[in-house]
Short mmCIF file of C-alpha atoms in Angstrom, two decimals:
data_model
loop_
_atom_site.label_atom_id
_atom_site.label_comp_id
_atom_site.label_asym_id
_atom_site.label_seq_id
_atom_site.Cartn_x
_atom_site.Cartn_y
_atom_site.Cartn_z
CA MET A 1 19.95 25.30 -20.75
CA THR A 2 19.20 21.60 -20.24
CA ALA A 3 17.07 20.82 -17.17
CA LYS A 4 18.87 18.84 -14.48
CA LEU A 5 17.89 15.20 -14.53
CA LYS A 6 16.12 14.27 -11.29
CA ARG A 7 16.69 10.67 -10.23
CA ALA A 8 14.56 8.53 -7.94
CA CYS A 9 14.45 4.77 -7.40
CA VAL A 10 12.89 1.89 -5.52
CA ILE A 11 15.03 -0.14 -3.13
CA GLY A 12 14.48 -3.65 -1.84
CA TRP A 13 16.01 -7.11 -1.67
CA PRO A 14 15.05 -8.64 -4.04
CA ILE A 15 13.73 -5.86 -6.29
CA ALA A 16 13.53 -7.24 -9.86
CA HIS A 17 9.76 -7.87 -9.52
CA SER A 18 8.86 -4.24 -8.75
CA ARG A 19 6.45 -2.49 -11.14
CA SER A 20 7.31 0.91 -9.70
CA PRO A 21 9.69 1.84 -12.56
CA LEU A 22 6.90 1.19 -15.07
CA ILE A 23 4.48 3.37 -13.09
CA HIS A 24 6.86 6.29 -12.52
CA GLY A 25 8.40 5.97 -15.97
CA SER A 26 4.94 6.33 -17.50
CA TRP A 27 4.35 9.53 -15.52
CA LEU A 28 7.76 10.98 -16.39
CA ALA A 29 6.97 10.49 -20.07
CA ALA A 30 3.39 11.74 -19.76
CA TYR A 31 4.42 15.01 -18.07
CA GLY A 32 7.60 15.54 -20.10
CA ILE A 33 9.81 15.59 -17.01
CA ALA A 34 13.58 15.23 -17.27
CA GLY A 35 13.98 12.43 -14.76
CA SER A 36 14.59 8.75 -14.19
CA TYR A 37 13.30 6.08 -11.86
CA THR A 38 15.19 2.82 -11.45
CA ARG A 39 15.32 -0.36 -9.39
CA GLU A 40 18.23 -0.48 -6.95
CA PRO A 41 18.94 -3.81 -5.22
CA VAL A 42 20.06 -3.08 -1.65
CA LYS A 43 21.02 -5.80 0.80
CA PRO A 44 19.78 -5.32 4.38
CA GLU A 45 23.31 -4.80 5.65
CA ASP A 46 23.86 -2.05 3.05
CA LEU A 47 20.71 -0.01 3.77
CA ASP A 48 22.27 2.61 6.06
CA ALA A 49 25.15 3.25 3.67
CA PHE A 50 22.82 3.54 0.67
CA LEU A 51 20.62 6.09 2.42
CA ASP A 52 23.63 8.02 3.75
CA ASN A 53 24.83 8.38 0.15
CA LEU A 54 21.43 9.06 -1.45
CA ALA A 55 22.27 12.63 -2.50
CA ALA A 56 25.89 11.80 -3.37
CA ASN A 57 24.59 9.16 -5.77
CA GLY A 58 22.31 11.71 -7.42
CA PHE A 59 18.96 10.61 -5.99
CA VAL A 60 16.28 13.03 -4.76
CA GLY A 61 14.48 10.20 -2.96
CA CYS A 62 13.28 6.64 -3.21
CA ASN A 63 10.50 4.17 -2.61
CA VAL A 64 11.17 1.42 -0.11
CA THR A 65 9.88 -2.13 -0.21
CA ILE A 66 10.51 -5.39 1.63
CA PRO A 67 12.59 -5.85 3.76
CA HIS A 68 13.59 -2.20 4.31
CA LYS A 69 10.42 -0.38 5.42
CA GLU A 70 11.16 -0.50 9.16
CA GLY A 71 14.85 0.26 8.63
CA ALA A 72 14.04 3.27 6.45
CA PHE A 73 11.65 4.55 9.12
CA ALA A 74 14.36 4.22 11.78
CA LYS A 75 16.94 5.99 9.58
CA ALA A 76 14.75 9.01 8.73
CA ASP A 77 15.30 12.38 10.40
CA GLN A 78 11.67 13.48 9.97
CA ARG A 79 8.61 11.24 9.73
CA SER A 80 5.03 11.92 8.68
CA PRO A 81 2.16 11.17 11.09
CA ALA A 82 1.25 8.16 8.93
CA ALA A 83 4.79 6.78 9.12
CA GLU A 84 4.82 7.32 12.88
CA ALA A 85 1.49 5.54 13.25
CA VAL A 86 2.57 2.59 11.11
CA GLY A 87 6.19 2.36 12.29
CA ALA A 88 7.42 1.97 8.73
CA ALA A 89 8.16 4.04 5.62
CA ASN A 90 7.76 3.34 1.92
CA THR A 91 8.62 6.81 0.60
CA LEU A 92 11.76 8.85 1.33
CA TRP A 93 12.89 12.25 0.09
CA LEU A 94 15.60 14.77 0.90
CA ASP A 95 14.83 18.24 2.23
CA GLY A 96 18.33 19.68 2.07
CA ASP A 97 20.33 17.31 4.24
CA ILE A 98 17.25 16.05 6.09
CA LEU A 99 15.95 12.58 5.21
CA CYS A 100 12.13 12.64 5.35
CA ALA A 101 9.86 9.60 5.47
CA ASP A 102 6.23 8.85 4.75
CA SER A 103 4.01 5.79 4.63
CA THR A 104 1.68 6.15 1.64
CA ASP A 105 0.12 2.67 1.57
CA GLY A 106 -2.88 3.73 3.64
CA GLU A 107 -3.35 6.90 1.61
CA GLY A 108 -3.12 4.82 -1.57
CA PHE A 109 -5.66 2.33 -0.29
CA MET A 110 -8.18 5.04 0.60
CA ALA A 111 -7.66 6.95 -2.65
CA ASN A 112 -8.29 3.78 -4.65
CA LEU A 113 -11.31 2.84 -2.53
CA LYS A 114 -12.90 6.27 -2.97
CA ALA A 115 -12.12 6.36 -6.68
CA THR A 116 -13.70 2.93 -7.18
CA VAL A 117 -16.72 3.35 -4.87
CA GLN A 118 -17.87 6.92 -5.41
CA GLY A 119 -18.89 8.72 -2.24
CA PHE A 120 -17.51 6.13 0.18
CA SER A 121 -16.59 7.30 3.65
CA ALA A 122 -15.65 5.18 6.65
CA ALA A 123 -17.04 7.84 9.00
CA GLY A 124 -19.41 6.34 11.56
CA ARG A 125 -19.09 2.82 10.12
CA ALA A 126 -17.71 -0.54 11.16
CA VAL A 127 -15.18 -2.34 8.96
CA THR A 128 -13.34 -5.66 9.04
CA VAL A 129 -9.63 -5.96 8.23
CA LEU A 130 -8.17 -9.42 7.69
CA GLY A 131 -4.50 -9.73 8.63
CA ALA A 132 -2.22 -7.85 11.02
CA GLY A 133 0.98 -7.23 9.04
CA GLY A 134 2.50 -4.00 7.74
CA ALA A 135 -0.19 -3.37 5.12
CA ALA A 136 -2.90 -3.91 7.72
CA ARG A 137 -1.27 -1.33 10.01
CA ALA A 138 -1.26 1.26 7.22
CA ILE A 139 -4.86 0.56 6.22
CA VAL A 140 -6.14 0.53 9.81
CA HIS A 141 -4.54 3.92 10.40
CA ALA A 142 -6.08 5.34 7.22
CA LEU A 143 -9.54 4.01 8.08
CA LEU A 144 -9.33 5.49 11.59
CA VAL A 145 -8.32 8.86 10.13
CA ASP A 146 -11.33 8.58 7.77
CA GLY A 147 -13.61 8.16 10.79
CA ALA A 148 -14.31 4.42 11.15
CA VAL A 149 -15.97 3.82 14.52
CA GLU A 150 -14.91 0.19 14.80
CA ILE A 151 -12.28 -1.88 13.01
CA ARG A 152 -12.50 -5.62 13.60
CA LEU A 153 -8.99 -6.94 13.12
CA VAL A 154 -9.05 -10.65 12.30
CA ASN A 155 -5.78 -12.54 12.34
CA ARG A 156 -4.60 -16.14 12.57
CA THR A 157 -2.28 -15.18 15.44
CA LEU A 158 -4.62 -13.40 17.83
CA ALA A 159 -1.72 -11.90 19.80
CA ARG A 160 -0.64 -9.86 16.74
CA ALA A 161 -4.15 -8.47 16.35
CA GLN A 162 -4.20 -7.67 20.07
CA ALA A 163 -0.88 -5.84 19.79
CA LEU A 164 -2.21 -3.69 16.95
CA ALA A 165 -5.41 -2.98 18.85
CA GLN A 166 -3.36 -1.84 21.82
CA HIS A 167 -1.28 0.38 19.52
CA PHE A 168 -4.24 2.03 17.80
CA GLY A 169 -6.72 2.22 20.67
CA PRO A 170 -10.27 1.14 21.53
CA ARG A 171 -11.76 1.56 18.04
CA VAL A 172 -9.69 -1.46 16.92
CA VAL A 173 -11.07 -4.79 18.18
CA PRO A 174 -8.94 -7.96 17.88
CA VAL A 175 -10.80 -11.02 16.60
CA ALA A 176 -9.71 -14.67 16.41
CA TRP A 177 -9.56 -16.16 12.89
CA GLU A 178 -12.27 -18.73 13.65
CA ASP A 179 -14.66 -15.82 14.25
CA ILE A 180 -14.11 -14.36 10.76
CA THR A 181 -17.73 -14.98 9.73
CA ARG A 182 -19.25 -13.24 12.74
CA ALA A 183 -16.81 -10.33 12.42
CA SER A 184 -17.72 -9.75 8.76
CA ALA A 185 -21.48 -10.14 8.83
CA ASP A 186 -22.65 -6.56 9.42
CA VAL A 187 -19.86 -4.24 8.28
CA ALA A 188 -19.63 -1.66 5.49
CA LEU A 189 -16.27 -2.91 4.23
CA VAL A 190 -14.16 -6.07 4.35
CA VAL A 191 -10.45 -5.74 3.47
CA ASN A 192 -8.12 -8.68 2.89
CA THR A 193 -4.52 -7.70 3.64
CA THR A 194 -3.24 -11.30 3.85
CA ALA A 195 -1.49 -13.24 1.09
CA LEU A 196 -4.45 -15.65 0.86
CA GLY A 197 -5.77 -15.63 -2.70
CA MET A 198 -2.44 -14.58 -4.16
CA LYS A 199 -1.06 -16.64 -7.05
CA GLY A 200 0.36 -19.84 -5.56
CA GLN A 201 -1.47 -19.36 -2.23
CA PRO A 202 -4.68 -20.97 -0.99
CA ALA A 203 -7.90 -18.98 -1.29
CA LEU A 204 -9.28 -16.99 1.61
CA ASP A 205 -11.99 -18.98 3.36
CA LEU A 206 -14.75 -16.41 3.81
CA ASP A 207 -18.34 -17.15 2.81
CA VAL A 208 -19.51 -13.93 1.16
CA ALA A 209 -23.12 -15.06 1.64
CA VAL A 210 -22.89 -13.79 5.24
CA LEU A 211 -22.06 -10.24 4.16
CA SER A 212 -24.69 -7.53 4.28
CA GLU A 213 -26.16 -6.21 1.04
CA GLY A 214 -23.87 -3.53 -0.31
CA THR A 215 -20.80 -4.50 1.72
CA ILE A 216 -17.66 -3.47 -0.15
CA VAL A 217 -15.06 -6.21 -0.53
CA ALA A 218 -11.46 -5.09 -1.08
CA ASP A 219 -8.31 -7.14 -1.61
CA ILE A 220 -4.79 -5.73 -1.67
CA VAL A 221 -3.56 -8.73 -3.69
CA TYR A 222 -3.15 -7.86 -7.40
CA VAL A 223 -1.73 -11.10 -8.81
CA PRO A 224 -4.26 -12.33 -9.79
CA LEU A 225 -6.18 -9.12 -10.29
CA ILE A 226 -9.47 -10.81 -9.41
CA THR A 227 -8.81 -13.08 -6.43
CA PRO A 228 -11.23 -15.88 -5.48
CA LEU A 229 -12.60 -13.58 -2.75
CA LEU A 230 -13.33 -10.78 -5.22
CA ALA A 231 -14.78 -13.21 -7.77
CA ALA A 232 -17.20 -14.58 -5.17
CA ALA A 233 -18.18 -11.09 -4.01
CA ARG A 234 -18.74 -9.90 -7.57
CA ALA A 235 -20.87 -12.98 -8.34
CA ARG A 236 -23.06 -12.02 -5.38
CA GLY A 237 -23.42 -8.48 -6.70
CA LEU A 238 -21.26 -6.78 -4.08
CA PRO A 239 -18.98 -3.85 -4.98
CA ILE A 240 -15.33 -4.92 -5.22
CA VAL A 241 -12.00 -3.10 -5.07
CA ASP A 242 -8.88 -4.82 -6.39
CA GLY A 243 -5.31 -4.34 -5.17
CA LEU A 244 -3.82 -2.79 -8.30
CA GLY A 245 -5.41 0.59 -7.65
CA MET A 246 -3.73 0.77 -4.25
CA LEU A 247 -0.35 0.10 -5.89
CA LEU A 248 -0.96 2.93 -8.37
CA HIS A 249 -2.34 5.47 -5.90
CA GLN A 250 0.33 4.90 -3.23
CA ALA A 251 2.91 5.98 -5.82
CA VAL A 252 1.34 9.43 -6.32
CA PRO A 253 2.71 11.29 -3.24
CA GLY A 254 6.30 10.16 -3.84
CA PHE A 255 6.28 11.23 -7.48
CA GLU A 256 4.95 14.65 -6.45
CA ARG A 257 7.69 15.01 -3.81
CA TRP A 258 10.51 14.08 -6.19
CA PHE A 259 9.40 15.59 -9.48
CA GLY A 260 7.08 18.46 -8.49
CA VAL A 261 3.94 17.30 -10.31
CA ARG A 262 1.00 15.46 -8.76
CA PRO A 263 0.32 12.70 -11.31
CA LYS A 264 -3.04 11.26 -12.28
CA VAL A 265 -3.90 7.57 -12.04
CA THR A 266 -5.50 7.03 -15.44
CA ALA A 267 -7.22 4.15 -17.17
CA GLU A 268 -4.32 4.09 -19.64
CA LEU A 269 -1.75 3.66 -16.86
CA ARG A 270 -3.81 0.92 -15.25
CA ALA A 271 -4.13 -0.90 -18.58
CA ARG A 272 -0.36 -0.72 -19.08
CA ILE A 273 0.33 -2.30 -15.67
CA VAL A 274 -2.35 -4.95 -16.22
CA ALA A 275 -0.71 -5.88 -19.52
CA ASP A 276 2.64 -6.21 -17.75
CA LEU A 277 1.12 -8.34 -14.97
CA GLU A 278 -0.38 -10.67 -17.56
CA LYS A 279 3.15 -11.52 -18.76
CA THR A 280 3.93 -13.16 -15.40
#
C-alpha cells in the first residue's frame, strides 16, 4: 500500500523569496518521507478562506510569513504559550478540525544560539535586544523563559519599546536608541532584530569596542550571512551567531508536527541553504 502523501506549505504575500521549501524538501528527502512542501501565495484578503479550506485542499498545516502572522494567530482555535506571548503565529497545524498555532521564532533563535555557543544560558544574565518588531517580541519571550534577569530593549521609536516592556513586565527595560552604547556595555548578549545590516540597508551603528570581553553578538539578518555588525564583533574576537541558524531551527517544530519526525539541522543542510543564498 502506498503511503498517503502529506502536504504542507508556507503562505505569504509575496512568497517567492522563501527558502522554506528548500529546507523542508531537504528533510523530506533525508528521512524518506512521502510528503511535499510548497510555496502558496495568499493575498491578505484571502487568508481566512485559505485557512478554512486547509484540510479540503489536502494540507496538514503550514508556515506563515509576512504579512499573515497576526491574522493566523487570530484565526487559530488553539494557541501555544509562545504564540500567546508574541501575539503572532508562524506555524499552523490541524488537530482534527481544530486549527492550532505556534510561534517558533524564539525557540529557533535559542536553539541556534545554544548550538553555536555551547553551554550558553540566559539565566541570571542581562541582555540587549535591538528593535521592537515581531522578531524582537519572539526573542524577548524566549530569553525571559530561559531566565534572563534583564532585557534592555533598544528601539528608534521609544514608545514601541515601552509598549513591549509593559506587555512582558519589569524584566524588560525600554531604552532610547541614542543610549544604545550604554545599554550594550555590560551584557552577556547583544541581539540585532532590526533590518540594519541587511543587504541594501545601512549598517547598524554600534561600536563593538564598548562590549565586555566575551559578549555574544547575534544578528537575525542572514543576507548577508556576515553583517557588518558580526564582522566587527568577530574582528574583536567576540563570539558571533548569524541569522541563518535561526531560520533553520525555527523550521524544526513545524516539520515534526506535520510529518512525525523531528529533523536535525546539519552542516550539510546549512551548506545547501548558504549556496542558494549566494545565488541572490
